[in-house]
mmCIF file of C-alpha atoms in Angstrom:
data_model
loop_
_atom_site.group_PDB
_atom_site.id
_atom_site.type_symbol
_atom_site.label_atom_id
_atom_site.label_comp_id
_atom_site.label_asym_id
_atom_site.label_seq_id
_atom_site.Cartn_x
_atom_site.Cartn_y
_atom_site.Cartn_z
ATOM 1 C CA MET H 1286 0.000 0.000 0.000
ATOM 2 C CA ASN H 1287 1.232 3.462 -0.834
ATOM 3 C CA SER H 1288 2.897 4.992 2.231
ATOM 4 C CA ARG H 1289 1.091 8.253 1.505
ATOM 5 C CA SER H 1290 -2.298 6.589 1.762
ATOM 6 C CA ASN H 1291 -2.470 6.958 5.531
ATOM 7 C CA HIS H 1292 -0.557 10.215 5.823
ATOM 8 C CA PHE H 1293 -2.963 12.844 7.064
ATOM 9 C CA ASP H 1294 -1.721 15.967 8.803
ATOM 10 C CA SER H 1295 -3.034 18.536 11.256
ATOM 11 C CA ALA H 1296 -2.086 21.406 8.921
ATOM 12 C CA THR H 1297 -4.621 20.237 6.338
ATOM 13 C CA CYS H 1298 -7.247 19.872 9.068
ATOM 14 C CA PHE H 1299 -6.610 23.497 10.018
ATOM 15 C CA LYS H 1300 -6.741 24.677 6.389
ATOM 16 C CA LEU H 1301 -10.060 22.933 5.810
ATOM 17 C CA MET H 1302 -11.449 24.461 8.988
ATOM 18 C CA CYS H 1303 -10.335 27.930 7.879
ATOM 19 C CA LEU H 1304 -11.849 27.387 4.421
ATOM 20 C CA THR H 1305 -15.138 26.443 6.060
ATOM 21 C CA LEU H 1306 -15.120 29.582 8.215
ATOM 22 C CA ILE H 1307 -14.331 31.715 5.163
ATOM 23 C CA ALA H 1308 -17.374 30.233 3.414
ATOM 24 C CA VAL H 1309 -19.564 30.819 6.481
ATOM 25 C CA PHE H 1310 -18.715 34.488 6.869
ATOM 26 C CA GLY H 1311 -17.976 35.200 3.214
ATOM 27 C CA PHE H 1312 -21.508 34.220 2.193
ATOM 28 C CA ASP H 1313 -23.172 35.584 5.335
ATOM 29 C CA HIS H 1314 -26.175 37.706 4.339
ATOM 30 C CA SER H 1315 -25.034 37.301 0.741
ATOM 31 C CA GLN H 1316 -26.872 38.831 -2.193
ATOM 32 C CA LEU H 1317 -25.410 36.050 -4.340
ATOM 33 C CA ASP H 1318 -27.490 33.587 -2.335
ATOM 34 C CA VAL H 1319 -30.581 35.672 -2.999
ATOM 35 C CA LEU H 1320 -29.851 35.958 -6.719
ATOM 36 C CA ILE H 1321 -29.354 32.202 -7.079
ATOM 37 C CA ASN H 1322 -32.541 31.322 -5.220
ATOM 38 C CA ARG H 1323 -34.576 33.805 -7.235
ATOM 39 C CA LEU H 1324 -33.913 31.556 -10.209
ATOM 40 C CA PHE H 1325 -35.962 28.892 -8.411
ATOM 41 C CA PHE H 1326 -38.769 31.208 -7.253
ATOM 42 C CA VAL H 1327 -41.097 32.009 -10.152
ATOM 43 C CA ASP H 1328 -44.438 33.830 -9.940
ATOM 44 C CA GLY H 1329 -44.573 33.464 -6.180
ATOM 45 C CA HIS H 1330 -43.886 29.734 -6.183
ATOM 46 C CA TRP H 1331 -40.841 27.516 -5.877
ATOM 47 C CA LEU H 1332 -40.054 25.348 -8.893
ATOM 48 C CA LEU H 1333 -40.769 22.226 -6.851
ATOM 49 C CA SER H 1334 -43.481 21.814 -4.238
ATOM 50 C CA LYS H 1335 -42.344 20.671 -0.831
ATOM 51 C CA GLY H 1336 -43.595 17.168 -0.095
ATOM 52 C CA ALA H 1337 -44.551 16.430 -3.703
ATOM 53 C CA GLN H 1338 -44.182 12.778 -4.651
ATOM 54 C CA PRO H 1339 -42.306 10.893 -5.987
ATOM 55 C CA LEU H 1340 -39.517 13.489 -5.718
ATOM 56 C CA THR H 1341 -39.654 13.620 -1.922
ATOM 57 C CA PHE H 1342 -39.313 9.859 -1.760
ATOM 58 C CA ILE H 1343 -36.438 9.786 -4.273
ATOM 59 C CA PHE H 1344 -34.400 12.746 -3.078
ATOM 60 C CA TYR H 1345 -35.269 12.846 0.622
ATOM 61 C CA ASP H 1346 -36.475 9.532 2.007
ATOM 62 C CA VAL H 1347 -34.322 7.115 -0.002
ATOM 63 C CA PRO H 1348 -30.912 8.762 0.684
ATOM 64 C CA LYS H 1349 -31.684 9.083 4.387
ATOM 65 C CA TYR H 1350 -32.704 5.466 4.839
ATOM 66 C CA LEU H 1351 -29.864 4.195 2.656
ATOM 67 C CA LEU H 1352 -27.336 5.969 4.878
ATOM 68 C CA ILE H 1353 -28.959 4.619 8.031
ATOM 69 C CA GLY H 1354 -29.096 1.110 6.592
ATOM 70 C CA PHE H 1355 -25.496 1.249 5.446
ATOM 71 C CA GLY H 1356 -24.378 2.515 8.843
ATOM 72 C CA VAL H 1357 -26.189 -0.307 10.618
ATOM 73 C CA THR H 1358 -24.661 -2.823 8.208
ATOM 74 C CA LEU H 1359 -21.166 -1.501 8.895
ATOM 75 C CA LEU H 1360 -21.793 -1.702 12.631
ATOM 76 C CA LEU H 1361 -22.948 -5.318 12.344
ATOM 77 C CA THR H 1362 -19.873 -6.120 10.260
ATOM 78 C CA PHE H 1363 -17.616 -4.480 12.836
ATOM 79 C CA LEU H 1364 -19.195 -6.389 15.728
ATOM 80 C CA SER H 1365 -19.078 -9.635 13.762
ATOM 81 C CA ASN H 1366 -15.363 -9.183 13.116
ATOM 82 C CA LEU H 1367 -14.698 -8.417 16.778
ATOM 83 C CA LYS H 1368 -16.489 -11.576 17.812
ATOM 84 C CA LEU H 1369 -14.640 -13.637 15.220
ATOM 85 C CA ASN H 1370 -11.268 -12.197 16.214
ATOM 86 C CA HIS H 1371 -12.027 -12.907 19.865
ATOM 87 C CA SER H 1372 -12.855 -16.521 19.050
ATOM 88 C CA THR H 1373 -9.687 -16.845 16.977
ATOM 89 C CA ASN H 1374 -7.523 -15.515 19.783
ATOM 90 C CA HIS H 1375 -8.924 -18.179 22.101
ATOM 91 C CA GLY H 1376 -8.216 -20.994 19.707
ATOM 92 C CA THR H 1377 -11.714 -21.655 18.453
ATOM 93 C CA ALA H 1378 -10.657 -20.950 14.873
ATOM 94 C CA LYS H 1379 -8.036 -23.197 13.336
ATOM 95 C CA HIS H 1380 -6.786 -20.944 10.579
ATOM 96 C CA LYS H 1381 -6.099 -17.251 10.898
ATOM 97 C CA ASP H 1382 -6.675 -16.746 7.187
ATOM 98 C CA ASN H 1383 -10.250 -17.884 7.629
ATOM 99 C CA ALA H 1384 -10.870 -15.245 10.288
ATOM 100 C CA HIS H 1385 -10.373 -12.179 8.160
ATOM 101 C CA PRO H 1386 -10.640 -11.825 4.367
ATOM 102 C CA PRO H 1387 -13.613 -14.136 3.655
ATOM 103 C CA THR H 1388 -15.767 -12.723 6.464
ATOM 104 C CA LYS H 1389 -14.716 -9.125 6.772
ATOM 105 C CA ASN H 1390 -17.084 -7.844 4.184
ATOM 106 C CA ALA H 1391 -19.447 -10.780 3.886
ATOM 107 C CA ILE H 1392 -22.291 -8.748 5.367
ATOM 108 C CA ILE H 1393 -21.870 -5.690 3.189
ATOM 109 C CA GLY H 1394 -21.094 -7.747 0.123
ATOM 110 C CA LEU H 1395 -17.780 -6.113 -0.740
ATOM 111 C CA PRO H 1396 -15.230 -8.946 -0.398
ATOM 112 C CA SER H 1397 -12.827 -7.335 -2.869
ATOM 113 C CA ILE H 1398 -12.232 -4.296 -0.648
ATOM 114 C CA GLY H 1399 -11.265 -6.224 2.490
ATOM 115 C CA LEU H 1400 -11.553 -3.338 4.952
ATOM 116 C CA SER H 1401 -9.838 -3.628 8.305
ATOM 117 C CA ASN H 1402 -11.761 -3.115 11.523
ATOM 118 C CA ARG H 1403 -10.042 0.242 11.936
ATOM 119 C CA GLU H 1404 -11.292 1.370 8.529
ATOM 120 C CA ILE H 1405 -14.794 0.103 9.254
ATOM 121 C CA GLY H 1406 -14.710 1.894 12.608
ATOM 122 C CA TYR H 1407 -13.629 5.080 10.870
ATOM 123 C CA LEU H 1408 -16.534 4.817 8.428
ATOM 124 C CA ILE H 1409 -19.027 4.218 11.233
ATOM 125 C CA VAL H 1410 -17.848 7.231 13.232
ATOM 126 C CA SER H 1411 -17.742 9.449 10.129
ATOM 127 C CA LEU H 1412 -21.188 8.471 8.869
ATOM 128 C CA MET H 1413 -22.607 9.183 12.323
ATOM 129 C CA MET H 1414 -20.643 12.299 13.261
ATOM 130 C CA ILE H 1415 -20.961 14.277 10.022
ATOM 131 C CA PRO H 1416 -24.791 14.382 9.764
ATOM 132 C CA ALA H 1417 -25.154 14.661 13.553
ATOM 133 C CA SER H 1418 -22.726 17.586 13.828
ATOM 134 C CA ILE H 1419 -24.345 19.487 10.978
ATOM 135 C CA PHE H 1420 -27.817 18.820 12.376
ATOM 136 C CA LEU H 1421 -26.780 20.172 15.786
ATOM 137 C CA LEU H 1422 -25.259 23.263 14.178
ATOM 138 C CA LYS H 1423 -28.423 23.769 12.156
ATOM 139 C CA THR H 1424 -30.594 23.728 15.264
ATOM 140 C CA ALA H 1425 -28.261 26.184 17.024
ATOM 141 C CA THR H 1426 -27.899 28.874 14.347
ATOM 142 C CA HIS H 1427 -31.611 29.763 14.030
ATOM 143 C CA VAL H 1428 -31.133 30.793 10.391
ATOM 144 C CA SER H 1429 -34.378 31.006 8.430
ATOM 145 C CA CYS H 1430 -35.080 28.981 5.314
ATOM 146 C CA PRO H 1431 -35.458 31.006 2.089
ATOM 147 C CA SER H 1432 -39.144 30.072 1.927
ATOM 148 C CA ASP H 1433 -39.681 31.709 5.334
ATOM 149 C CA LEU H 1434 -38.175 35.037 4.269
ATOM 150 C CA ALA H 1435 -40.223 38.048 3.235
ATOM 151 C CA LEU H 1436 -38.046 38.142 0.108
ATOM 152 C CA PHE H 1437 -39.727 34.930 -1.026
ATOM 153 C CA GLY H 1438 -43.266 35.354 0.235
ATOM 154 C CA GLY H 1439 -42.624 34.503 3.878
ATOM 155 C CA THR H 1440 -42.683 36.649 6.996
ATOM 156 C CA GLN H 1441 -39.132 36.599 8.339
ATOM 157 C CA PRO H 1442 -36.442 39.236 7.687
ATOM 158 C CA TYR H 1443 -33.219 38.279 5.937
ATOM 159 C CA LEU H 1444 -30.629 38.370 8.722
ATOM 160 C CA GLY H 1445 -26.970 37.441 8.931
ATOM 161 C CA ILE H 1446 -25.907 34.387 10.889
ATOM 162 C CA GLY H 1447 -24.679 36.424 13.859
ATOM 163 C CA HIS H 1448 -27.942 38.341 14.103
ATOM 164 C CA SER H 1449 -29.994 35.168 13.651
ATOM 165 C CA LEU H 1450 -28.025 33.348 16.324
ATOM 166 C CA ALA H 1451 -28.343 36.193 18.818
ATOM 167 C CA SER H 1452 -32.058 36.640 18.129
ATOM 168 C CA GLY H 1453 -32.741 32.931 18.393
ATOM 169 C CA LEU H 1454 -30.869 32.557 21.669
ATOM 170 C CA SER H 1455 -32.609 35.562 23.183
ATOM 171 C CA GLY H 1456 -36.013 34.433 21.916
ATOM 172 C CA SER H 1457 -36.603 37.755 20.194
ATOM 173 C CA SER H 1458 -39.698 36.783 18.237
ATOM 174 C CA SER H 1459 -40.036 40.315 16.894
ATOM 175 C CA LEU H 1460 -37.000 39.660 14.709
ATOM 176 C CA ILE H 1461 -37.013 35.975 13.974
ATOM 177 C CA ASP H 1462 -38.819 32.749 14.728
ATOM 178 C CA SER H 1463 -36.458 31.032 17.171
ATOM 179 C CA THR H 1464 -37.589 27.617 15.910
ATOM 180 C CA ASN H 1465 -36.057 28.230 12.478
ATOM 181 C CA SER H 1466 -33.132 25.970 11.660
ATOM 182 C CA CYS H 1467 -31.933 25.864 8.064
ATOM 183 C CA PHE H 1468 -28.163 26.480 8.172
ATOM 184 C CA PRO H 1469 -26.056 24.508 7.359
ATOM 185 C CA ALA H 1470 -27.863 22.094 5.037
ATOM 186 C CA ALA H 1471 -28.383 18.908 7.022
ATOM 187 C CA HIS H 1472 -29.980 16.790 4.323
ATOM 188 C CA ALA H 1473 -27.126 17.373 1.870
ATOM 189 C CA SER H 1474 -24.750 16.037 4.535
ATOM 190 C CA THR H 1475 -26.404 12.660 3.973
ATOM 191 C CA GLY H 1476 -24.508 12.576 0.695
ATOM 192 C CA PHE H 1477 -21.421 14.525 1.764
ATOM 193 C CA ALA H 1478 -20.847 12.107 4.660
ATOM 194 C CA LEU H 1479 -19.631 9.642 2.036
ATOM 195 C CA TYR H 1480 -16.460 11.741 1.654
ATOM 196 C CA ALA H 1481 -15.133 9.399 4.332
ATOM 197 C CA PHE H 1482 -14.557 6.785 1.632
ATOM 198 C CA ALA H 1483 -12.104 9.104 -0.131
ATOM 199 C CA PHE H 1484 -9.823 9.000 2.909
ATOM 200 C CA LEU H 1485 -9.757 5.230 3.394
ATOM 201 C CA PRO H 1486 -6.135 4.066 2.965
ATOM 202 C CA ARG H 1487 -7.293 1.072 0.955
ATOM 203 C CA LEU H 1488 -9.155 3.284 -1.522
ATOM 204 C CA TYR H 1489 -6.452 5.950 -1.755
ATOM 205 C CA ARG H 1490 -5.911 5.407 -5.490
ATOM 206 C CA HIS H 1491 -9.586 6.089 -6.163
ATOM 207 C CA ARG H 1492 -9.895 9.149 -3.921
ATOM 208 C CA TYR H 1493 -10.475 11.639 -6.751
ATOM 209 C CA LEU H 1494 -13.201 9.530 -8.338
ATOM 210 C CA ILE H 1495 -14.845 9.100 -4.932
ATOM 211 C CA PHE H 1496 -14.575 12.833 -4.267
ATOM 212 C CA LYS H 1497 -16.252 13.737 -7.562
ATOM 213 C CA THR H 1498 -18.996 11.133 -7.115
ATOM 214 C CA VAL H 1499 -19.795 12.151 -3.543
ATOM 215 C CA THR H 1500 -19.756 15.840 -4.479
ATOM 216 C CA ALA H 1501 -22.298 15.142 -7.230
ATOM 217 C CA ILE H 1502 -24.523 13.184 -4.827
ATOM 218 C CA GLY H 1503 -24.373 15.832 -2.115
ATOM 219 C CA TRP H 1504 -25.096 18.706 -4.470
ATOM 220 C CA THR H 1505 -27.971 16.805 -6.072
ATOM 221 C CA LEU H 1506 -29.592 16.514 -2.647
ATOM 222 C CA GLY H 1507 -28.711 20.127 -1.891
ATOM 223 C CA LEU H 1508 -30.160 21.361 -5.185
ATOM 224 C CA TYR H 1509 -33.410 19.530 -4.485
ATOM 225 C CA LYS H 1510 -33.718 21.370 -1.172
ATOM 226 C CA MET H 1511 -32.919 24.674 -2.904
ATOM 227 C CA LEU H 1512 -35.641 24.042 -5.487
ATOM 228 C CA ILE H 1513 -38.260 23.683 -2.729
ATOM 229 C CA GLY H 1514 -37.007 26.770 -0.875
ATOM 230 C CA ASP H 1515 -35.379 25.083 2.105
ATOM 231 C CA HIS H 1516 -31.797 26.253 1.570
ATOM 232 C CA PHE H 1517 -29.532 28.833 -0.002
ATOM 233 C CA PHE H 1518 -26.476 27.918 -2.060
ATOM 234 C CA SER H 1519 -24.187 28.789 0.858
ATOM 235 C CA HIS H 1520 -26.051 26.416 3.169
ATOM 236 C CA THR H 1521 -25.043 23.480 0.987
ATOM 237 C CA LEU H 1522 -21.526 24.808 0.370
ATOM 238 C CA VAL H 1523 -20.825 25.060 4.103
ATOM 239 C CA SER H 1524 -22.302 21.599 4.641
ATOM 240 C CA MET H 1525 -19.909 20.221 2.012
ATOM 241 C CA LEU H 1526 -16.850 21.901 3.544
ATOM 242 C CA LEU H 1527 -17.817 20.836 7.064
ATOM 243 C CA SER H 1528 -18.198 17.251 5.878
ATOM 244 C CA LEU H 1529 -14.756 17.366 4.266
ATOM 245 C CA THR H 1530 -13.221 18.871 7.388
ATOM 246 C CA ILE H 1531 -14.753 16.308 9.722
ATOM 247 C CA SER H 1532 -13.995 13.281 7.528
ATOM 248 C CA TYR H 1533 -10.374 14.349 6.965
ATOM 249 C CA SER H 1534 -9.865 15.163 10.657
ATOM 250 C CA LEU H 1535 -11.218 11.767 11.665
ATOM 251 C CA ALA H 1536 -8.913 10.106 9.120
ATOM 252 C CA TYR H 1537 -6.020 11.981 10.732
ATOM 253 C CA VAL H 1538 -7.031 10.602 14.141
ATOM 254 C CA PHE H 1539 -7.721 7.040 12.977
ATOM 255 C CA PHE H 1540 -4.872 6.494 10.537
ATOM 256 C CA THR H 1541 -2.059 8.897 11.417
ATOM 257 C CA LEU H 1542 -2.226 9.567 15.153
ATOM 258 C CA SER H 1543 -3.185 5.971 15.898
ATOM 259 C CA ALA H 1544 -0.334 4.690 13.727
ATOM 260 C CA ARG H 1545 2.167 6.760 15.697
ATOM 261 C CA GLN H 1546 0.880 5.343 18.958
ATOM 262 C CA SER H 1547 0.759 1.732 17.771
ATOM 263 C CA THR H 1548 4.391 0.906 18.519
ATOM 264 C CA LEU H 1549 3.776 -2.628 19.719
ATOM 265 C CA ARG H 1550 1.660 -3.797 16.811
ATOM 266 C CA PRO H 1551 1.469 -2.359 13.278
ATOM 267 C CA ILE H 1552 -1.858 -1.342 11.809
ATOM 268 C CA ASP H 1553 -3.350 -4.251 9.915
ATOM 269 C CA LEU H 1554 -5.017 -2.909 6.811
ATOM 270 C CA HIS H 1555 -5.061 -6.267 5.121
#
């Protein structure tokens, strides 16, 4: 395996974090956001109706349940491997070779990848932490959805993130509905969470293909939410950058920091 495949550094983590912050404040209260969303708001209506089927099922329900199902499958695979390794260590398995490659991905049906438990653990944590973190941020910022703004037929003023956050925390209903929560884009993170695959050491050679594919998936989900008036362009952009930052930072912890500390036993990625 390429020695660079598990080389992640704190400097890149910091750069990604800074890039995310630049996007947050660079697009804050942006007229570019307004101009883009006006393309989707015609004659007082959004191009797509919220809740309309089958689009809601295809672009909202299916991705969400696929991610949950895949996460559960990875967790079952991880636990199965732990149990098998425990049995092997106590002599219940006769051949070590039979304890790893054939069973490691039997549940998820990807025997050719042969992920280690560390890689599976990294995927589980990433797929859980990315959507959860963005959801928590969304509930804390109190930023209104475009469809709620007076600019697009709603009742709320168009406020910057700092003003929205302060108004929401203080419960100032005269300025903003404190129950609003539309920034960053949580649903798009369902797709962007898959960036974790780009940082798997075993898939290092395919990282650019994975990056492009995941970016397309995430922005497809984000565009759907923009077309129904739930998000601005910047909401999805920040969600994408946050997902990249979190997935890369976790890769740094799992594959670089852990490797430095594993002096007694090398990381088994085979």
